Amino acid sequence: MTQIRSGGRILVDNLVAQGCDRLFQVPGESFLAVLDALHDTPQIDVVTCRQEGGAAFMACADGVLTGRPGVCFVTRGPGATNASIGVHVAMQDSVPMLLFIGDVDRGMRDREGFQEIDLVAMFAPLAKLALRVDDARRLPEYVARAWSTAISGRPGPVVVALPEDMLRDEVAAVDRPRIGRERPWIAGDYLEPVVNALRRAERPVAIVGGAGWDLATSAAFGHFANHWGVPVIGAFRRQDALFNRHKAWAGNLGYGPNPKLVERVKCADVILSVGARLGEATTDGYTLITPDHPGQTLIHVHPDANELNRVYRADLAICADPCAFAIEIVTAEFPEQPSPGAAEAHAEYLGWSTPQPREGVTLDLGLCVATMRERLAPEETIICNGAGNFSGWWHRYWRYGGPGTQLAPTAGAMGYGVPAAVAGALRCPDKTVVAVAGDGDFLMNGQELATAIQHGANVLVILVDNGGYGTIRMHQERDYPRRVSGTALRNPDFAALARAYGGWAETVERTADFGPALDRALAQGGVRLLHLKTDIEAITNSITISALRAKAEGA
């Protein structure tokens, strides 16, 4: 289209051209021209949120589920700073996302005008790319560039600043066609050394998930792992990389992993990392696998060449899309007999992920997760959570159903679970979407229950209330036993709060009451919340505060 249009109209038309069908926003006067254009754009579902951090988290989660950039609009100053947390998560999680920020008029820049921030300078360290558009005629170019950058290589967030007066300009512009994701293909001469390394290996493991990992990758890689007998390990919060029922699935790394799995990684002679960055959480502070990994061969496959050999010395560094690599390695001749390692590791995972009754615990979260497993099909359920010790019960005991069934930030941001669940419910209305949140975690973005109600999202919230910031209390007791400071919380009646928003809610205080309450919740539609009151003494799924104190004081 080349007819005269406003900048706002051009921007929206080019988002449609790139395939945007939903965006998340908190309105601001700085992008009224965009909102006006959206009024006449039925192709885009406009989700109105209650806080910019929640909106950005929703866009981030939408990017995970679609593989396309999740799109968010906010205003300058306060809106931009609130939304920055979503950009940070999208970057660390390798998620495609576009954040558009309405900005001050071009003629008012550099005067510290109302809510003015140098947005490009602010977001340059946080985002994959930060841009400003000063000429409305170039909006198609900038939208295409932002979209392409967000999905290429290692996916990530792109931030675009939009001066208010530029969006009101009436100009002619030439729209850009849709851009597809370029998938770097593995060069044929890399396959032979990978296969040779695996054939020589006695204790190989694969660590997977992350940039470019999807259903097709999961299926192909699972086929490879099954025939070779290679244990498949999820990187931190990449537990949906492979169906957890797969016979090669060995569990996940991160916080509180299976000790037997940790030992397996330490003893591995070949580590095949596909899509994963091998970040701090996955490697326990770069100690489980060290950057130089003496005695181990590291084959690192990643779609972004800049990631290879950046932290880890790779014996074989392969710049390739994970799906391309998985499809290629499946073509290699299988060994006559698969290694027994995968079957052994999967048996260890099954044992580790089976909850046992915990003595002296009135509301046993492990048994609650077991009850959920009885009632919900993993492949038809999306588990969403932010940060906190509460998530450890689900990370350990829930068995994920493959790509797109876990929305959890590897960046460890609190407040992610509820907004992610809203985005998940809108994107996947045929699935059961569960937000698991702690009491501190929930109150960082619990206001987005109003967004869920307004837009008809079906969300189940499991709210774990132990009256404290549990993760920090755990560290506190480990380093400064009995000196509790700044971590206790006095909470509202969360069930009453959910009902005030217009949802259905119950409070659960005993293990035996959880199953019937869950059944009643699942029979409802819309927003449902189960307020689980737990004892902070059971600070994680494997240790108590008393045990932490005893260990610290006995040291």
XYZ file of N, CA, C and O in Angstrom, residues 429-542:
456
model
N -6.805 -21.895 23.903
C -8.043 -22.041 24.681
C -8.484 -23.483 24.872
O -9.325 -23.769 25.727
N -7.897 -24.419 24.094
C -8.259 -25.826 24.226
C -7.465 -26.534 25.313
O -7.728 -27.708 25.599
N -6.509 -25.841 25.936
C -5.686 -26.459 26.966
C -6.057 -25.941 28.349
O -6.634 -24.855 28.489
N -5.708 -26.724 29.368
C -5.867 -26.279 30.746
C -4.614 -25.499 31.119
O -3.507 -26.042 31.086
N -4.792 -24.237 31.452
C -3.655 -23.365 31.747
C -3.636 -23.099 33.248
O -4.613 -22.591 33.813
N -2.524 -23.450 33.864
C -2.396 -23.355 35.321
C -1.279 -22.380 35.666
O -0.134 -22.562 35.240
N -1.619 -21.356 36.421
C -0.611 -20.457 36.973
C -0.297 -20.926 38.380
O -1.183 -20.976 39.237
N 0.959 -21.306 38.623
C 1.404 -21.666 39.960
C 2.175 -20.469 40.497
O 3.144 -20.024 39.887
N 1.740 -19.934 41.640
C 2.344 -18.707 42.163
C 2.527 -18.800 43.666
O 1.709 -19.401 44.366
N 3.594 -18.209 44.155
C 3.755 -18.031 45.585
C 3.044 -16.780 46.034
O 2.566 -15.977 45.204
N 2.949 -16.566 47.331
C 2.231 -15.392 47.818
C 2.957 -14.106 47.440
O 2.338 -13.146 46.968
N 4.289 -14.071 47.611
C 5.035 -12.897 47.176
C 5.007 -12.744 45.676
O 4.829 -11.639 45.146
N 5.156 -13.824 44.969
C 5.147 -13.835 43.508
C 3.808 -13.340 42.956
O 3.766 -12.505 42.048
N 2.719 -13.824 43.522
C 1.395 -13.483 43.005
C 1.120 -11.984 43.090
O 0.592 -11.380 42.152
N 1.484 -11.379 44.210
C 1.118 -9.981 44.395
C 1.967 -9.021 43.574
O 1.747 -7.810 43.608
N 2.911 -9.536 42.811
C 3.652 -8.675 41.896
C 2.880 -8.417 40.606
O 3.086 -7.396 39.961
N 2.014 -9.330 40.206
C 1.209 -9.110 38.999
C -0.171 -9.742 39.092
O -0.788 -10.038 38.068
N -0.660 -9.935 40.322
C -1.977 -10.524 40.483
C -3.096 -9.693 39.898
O -4.184 -10.209 39.616
N -2.818 -8.396 39.675
C -3.849 -7.535 39.085
C -4.255 -7.991 37.693
O -5.327 -7.624 37.201
N -3.422 -8.821 37.046
C -3.775 -9.265 35.705
C -4.902 -10.294 35.705
O -5.372 -10.694 34.630
N -5.384 -10.686 36.892
C -6.635 -11.456 36.929
C -7.769 -10.634 36.325
O -8.695 -11.189 35.717
N -7.693 -9.323 36.497
C -8.704 -8.461 35.885
C -8.639 -8.544 34.367
O -9.674 -8.526 33.679
N -7.430 -8.638 33.823
C -7.269 -8.812 32.375
C -7.869 -10.133 31.930
O -8.551 -10.221 30.898
N -7.612 -11.191 32.706
C -8.165 -12.505 32.375
C -9.686 -12.466 32.351
O -10.324 -13.008 31.433
N -10.273 -11.835 33.361
C -11.738 -11.735 33.425
C -12.259 -10.939 32.235
O -13.215 -11.342 31.553
N -11.645 -9.804 31.952
C -12.121 -8.928 30.877
C -12.085 -9.607 29.518
O -12.979 -9.406 28.683
N -11.060 -10.434 29.293
C -10.887 -11.032 27.973
C -11.335 -12.493 27.916
O -11.080 -13.183 26.929
N -12.002 -12.966 28.966
C -12.592 -14.298 28.938
C -11.595 -15.433 28.950
O -11.850 -16.497 28.366
N -10.459 -15.243 29.616
C -9.445 -16.294 29.672
C -9.787 -17.310 30.759
O -10.188 -16.939 31.861
N -9.613 -18.578 30.443
C -9.831 -19.648 31.414
C -8.500 -19.989 32.081
O -7.623 -20.614 31.459
N -8.337 -19.581 33.313
C -7.071 -19.733 34.021
C -7.327 -20.333 35.394
O -8.223 -19.887 36.121
N -6.533 -21.342 35.731
C -6.551 -21.904 37.076
C -5.301 -21.437 37.798
O -4.184 -21.659 37.319
N -5.462 -20.787 38.953
C -4.335 -20.299 39.741
C -4.183 -21.181 40.977
O -5.141 -21.352 41.740
N -3.011 -21.754 41.140
C -2.663 -22.469 42.368
C -1.745 -21.538 43.155
O -0.584 -21.340 42.784
N -2.252 -20.945 44.219
C -1.509 -19.936 44.967
C -0.986 -20.549 46.265
O -1.756 -20.925 47.143
N 0.325 -20.653 46.366
C 0.977 -21.278 47.520
C 1.382 -20.174 48.498
O 2.246 -19.347 48.197
N 0.747 -20.172 49.647
C 0.909 -19.094 50.625
C 1.591 -19.621 51.880
O 0.991 -20.333 52.669
N 2.875 -19.272 52.041
C 3.580 -19.661 53.266
C 3.959 -18.449 54.115
O 4.755 -18.563 55.053
N 3.403 -17.287 53.762
C 3.613 -16.092 54.570
C 5.031 -15.537 54.521
O 5.480 -14.916 55.491
N 5.717 -15.730 53.401
C 7.069 -15.193 53.331
C 7.661 -15.280 51.943
O 7.155 -15.991 51.065
N 8.733 -14.506 51.739
C 9.541 -14.651 50.533
C 10.435 -15.879 50.755
O 11.537 -15.787 51.301
N 9.942 -17.044 50.336
C 10.527 -18.314 50.736
C 11.957 -18.519 50.273
O 12.797 -19.028 51.027
N 12.260 -18.160 49.026
C 13.609 -18.390 48.524
C 14.631 -17.589 49.322
O 15.694 -18.107 49.712
N 14.315 -16.334 49.600
C 15.259 -15.491 50.338
C 15.341 -15.952 51.798
O 16.419 -15.937 52.402
N 14.220 -16.389 52.354
C 14.245 -16.945 53.713
C 15.156 -18.179 53.762
O 15.913 -18.368 54.728
N 15.121 -18.989 52.729
C 15.988 -20.160 52.669
C 17.459 -19.743 52.692
O 18.258 -20.274 53.477
N 17.822 -18.794 51.860
C 19.204 -18.318 51.842
C 19.576 -17.672 53.183
O 20.702 -17.822 53.662
N 18.616 -16.973 53.746
C 18.839 -16.308 55.036
C 19.176 -17.326 56.126
O 20.138 -17.160 56.888
N 18.376 -18.389 56.178
C 18.607 -19.404 57.199
C 19.911 -20.167 56.954
O 20.553 -20.626 57.905
N 20.298 -20.280 55.724
C 21.550 -20.962 55.402
C 22.761 -20.121 55.822
O 23.743 -20.641 56.346
N 22.688 -18.805 55.571
C 23.846 -17.932 55.833
C 23.790 -17.242 57.194
O 24.834 -16.967 57.794
N 22.562 -16.945 57.666
C 22.386 -16.246 58.946
C 21.256 -16.920 59.725
O 20.171 -16.344 59.891
N 21.484 -18.143 60.195
C 20.392 -18.908 60.822
C 19.761 -18.174 62.003
O 20.461 -17.534 62.797
N 18.425 -18.235 62.041
C 17.571 -17.676 63.089
C 17.505 -16.147 63.068
O 16.799 -15.558 63.883
N 18.188 -15.498 62.147
C 18.164 -14.030 62.088
C 17.257 -13.603 60.931
O 17.720 -13.115 59.894
N 15.956 -13.793 61.132
C 14.981 -13.501 60.082
C 14.789 -11.992 59.991
O 14.489 -11.328 60.980
N 14.956 -11.466 58.814
C 14.840 -10.022 58.623
C 14.332 -9.727 57.221
O 14.931 -10.140 56.227
N 13.196 -9.041 57.137
C 12.717 -8.539 55.851
C 12.104 -9.545 54.917
O 11.863 -9.227 53.747
N 11.813 -10.751 55.388
C 11.273 -11.769 54.477
C 9.864 -12.243 54.849
O 9.271 -13.031 54.110
N 9.333 -11.807 55.991
C 7.985 -12.220 56.394
C 6.939 -11.377 55.665
O 7.154 -10.200 55.371
N 5.802 -11.996 55.360
C 4.718 -11.313 54.654
C 3.397 -11.470 55.415
O 3.091 -12.557 55.914
N 2.645 -10.403 55.483
C 1.279 -10.466 55.994
C 0.352 -10.346 54.797
O 0.329 -9.310 54.118
N -0.386 -11.402 54.525
C -1.116 -11.511 53.262
C -2.617 -11.264 53.408
O -3.190 -11.451 54.487
N -3.250 -10.889 52.291
C -4.707 -10.786 52.285
C -5.341 -12.167 52.197
O -4.654 -13.181 52.052
N -6.650 -12.184 52.261
C -7.416 -13.401 51.989
C -7.451 -13.542 50.466
O -8.236 -12.899 49.783
N -6.573 -14.390 49.943
C -6.430 -14.469 48.487
C -7.689 -15.005 47.807
O -8.010 -14.613 46.686
N -8.393 -15.907 48.469
C -9.625 -16.415 47.872
C -10.663 -15.305 47.750
O -11.339 -15.177 46.721
N -10.770 -14.484 48.792
C -11.702 -13.351 48.732
C -11.276 -12.365 47.659
O -12.123 -11.784 46.955
N -9.968 -12.170 47.508
C -9.469 -11.253 46.481
C -9.836 -11.750 45.090
O -10.279 -10.974 44.235
N -9.662 -13.040 44.846
C -10.018 -13.593 43.535
C -11.510 -13.441 43.260
O -11.925 -13.121 42.137
N -12.322 -13.654 44.284
C -13.771 -13.482 44.094
C -14.117 -12.028 43.819
O -15.036 -11.741 43.045
N -13.366 -11.103 44.423
C -13.614 -9.683 44.177
C -13.354 -9.324 42.710
O -14.018 -8.443 42.148
N -12.384 -10.008 42.097
C -12.125 -9.783 40.666
C -13.219 -10.372 39.780
O -13.326 -10.031 38.606
N -14.005 -11.299 40.331
C -15.041 -11.963 39.555
C -14.757 -13.417 39.290
O -15.433 -14.054 38.479
N -13.756 -13.970 39.979
C -13.401 -15.366 39.796
C -14.030 -16.271 40.843
O -14.724 -15.820 41.764
N -13.771 -17.551 40.704
C -14.201 -18.571 41.667
C -12.985 -18.938 42.499
O -11.865 -19.027 41.976
N -13.164 -19.173 43.805
C -12.005 -19.450 44.645
C -12.382 -20.284 45.858
O -13.511 -20.233 46.352
N -11.399 -21.065 46.342
C -11.495 -21.790 47.598
C -10.145 -21.753 48.295
O -9.101 -21.605 47.653
N -10.183 -21.924 49.611
C -8.972 -22.026 50.411
C -8.772 -23.472 50.830
O -9.724 -24.149 51.232
N -7.546 -23.968 50.714
C -7.209 -25.349 51.044
C -6.098 -25.330 52.089
O -5.071 -24.675 51.904
N -6.305 -26.082 53.195
C -5.301 -26.110 54.260
C -4.828 -27.517 54.595
O -3.892 -27.668 55.381
N -5.456 -28.548 54.003
C -5.039 -29.929 54.268
C -4.883 -30.683 52.955
O -5.602 -30.425 51.989
N -3.955 -31.628 52.935
C -3.686 -32.403 51.728
C -4.948 -33.098 51.228
O -5.242 -33.096 50.030
N -5.708 -33.689 52.142
C -6.900 -34.449 51.748
C -7.949 -33.579 51.084
O -8.798 -34.084 50.332
N -7.917 -32.276 51.346
C -8.930 -31.377 50.785
C -8.559 -30.873 49.394
O -9.402 -30.277 48.702
N -7.313 -31.093 48.979
C -6.880 -30.522 47.706
C -7.593 -31.165 46.519
O -8.071 -30.468 45.613
N -7.659 -32.490 46.486
C -8.274 -33.174 45.351
C -9.709 -32.755 45.098
O -10.056 -32.367 43.970
N -10.583 -32.782 46.116
C -11.967 -32.343 45.897
C -12.047 -30.874 45.465
O -12.878 -30.513 44.616
N -11.188 -30.021 46.049
C -11.195 -28.606 45.656
C -10.755 -28.455 44.209
O -11.312 -27.644 43.453
N -9.757 -29.224 43.799
C -9.304 -29.174 42.412
C -10.409 -29.627 41.468
O -10.619 -29.019 40.406
N -11.132 -30.665 41.838
C -12.238 -31.123 41.001
C -13.281 -30.027 40.829
O -13.796 -29.812 39.723
N -13.588 -29.339 41.913
C -14.575 -28.254 41.815
C -14.036 -27.117 40.938
O -14.785 -26.520 40.159
N -12.752 -26.835 41.065
C -12.158 -25.773 40.252
C -12.189 -26.126 38.770
O -12.522 -25.289 37.920
N -11.867 -27.374 38.458
C -11.835 -27.791 37.060
C -13.226 -27.823 36.443
O -13.370 -27.755 35.213
N -14.242 -27.920 37.268
C -15.615 -27.916 36.764
C -16.103 -26.508 36.434
O -17.146 -26.341 35.798
N -15.346 -25.512 36.867
C -15.710 -24.122 36.619
C -15.059 -23.622 35.325
O -14.146 -24.235 34.785
N -15.520 -22.463 34.861
C -14.876 -21.766 33.749
C -14.297 -20.452 34.237
O -14.478 -20.070 35.396
N -13.594 -19.764 33.385
C -13.051 -18.460 33.741
C -11.879 -18.553 34.694
O -11.092 -19.500 34.669
N -11.765 -17.577 35.566
C -10.677 -17.530 36.538
C -11.060 -18.328 37.774
O -12.117 -18.099 38.369
N -10.192 -19.275 38.146
C -10.400 -20.082 39.348
C -9.118 -20.038 40.161
O -8.022 -20.145 39.589
N -9.234 -19.895 41.461
C -8.048 -19.791 42.312
C -8.186 -20.707 43.513
O -9.210 -20.679 44.213
N -7.154 -21.511 43.734
C -7.059 -22.321 44.940
C -5.967 -21.729 45.812
O -4.793 -21.687 45.410
N -6.367 -21.265 46.983
C -5.450 -20.628 47.932
C -4.936 -21.707 48.875
O -5.663 -22.171 49.761
N -3.694 -22.134 48.680
C -3.091 -23.204 49.472
C -2.266 -22.600 50.602
O -1.250 -21.936 50.354
N -2.705 -22.805 51.828
C -1.977 -22.296 52.983
C -0.994 -23.356 53.479
O -1.390 -24.435 53.921
N 0.283 -23.039 53.389
C 1.314 -24.003 53.754
C 2.184 -23.451 54.879
O 2.119 -22.273 55.219
N 3.009 -24.330 55.420
C 3.907 -23.976 56.519
C 5.294 -23.700 55.945
O 5.863 -24.534 55.232
N 5.849 -22.536 56.250
C 7.151 -22.164 55.710
C 8.267 -23.073 56.216
O 9.371 -23.092 55.647
N 7.995 -23.858 57.257
C 9.000 -24.815 57.742
C 9.448 -25.742 56.613
O 10.631 -26.051 56.485
N 8.498 -26.184 55.779
C 8.841 -27.009 54.605
C 9.278 -26.064 53.496
O 8.549 -25.792 52.540
N 10.508 -25.572 53.607
C 10.948 -24.459 52.773
C 11.206 -24.863 51.329
O 11.101 -24.051 50.416
N 11.556 -26.146 51.081
C 11.679 -26.665 49.718
C 11.063 -28.053 49.689
O 10.595 -28.567 50.701
N 11.106 -28.674 48.511
C 10.546 -30.021 48.394
C 11.438 -31.081 49.023
O 11.062 -32.244 49.079
N 12.628 -30.690 49.524
C 13.529 -31.696 50.072
C 14.170 -31.316 51.403
O 14.851 -32.154 52.003
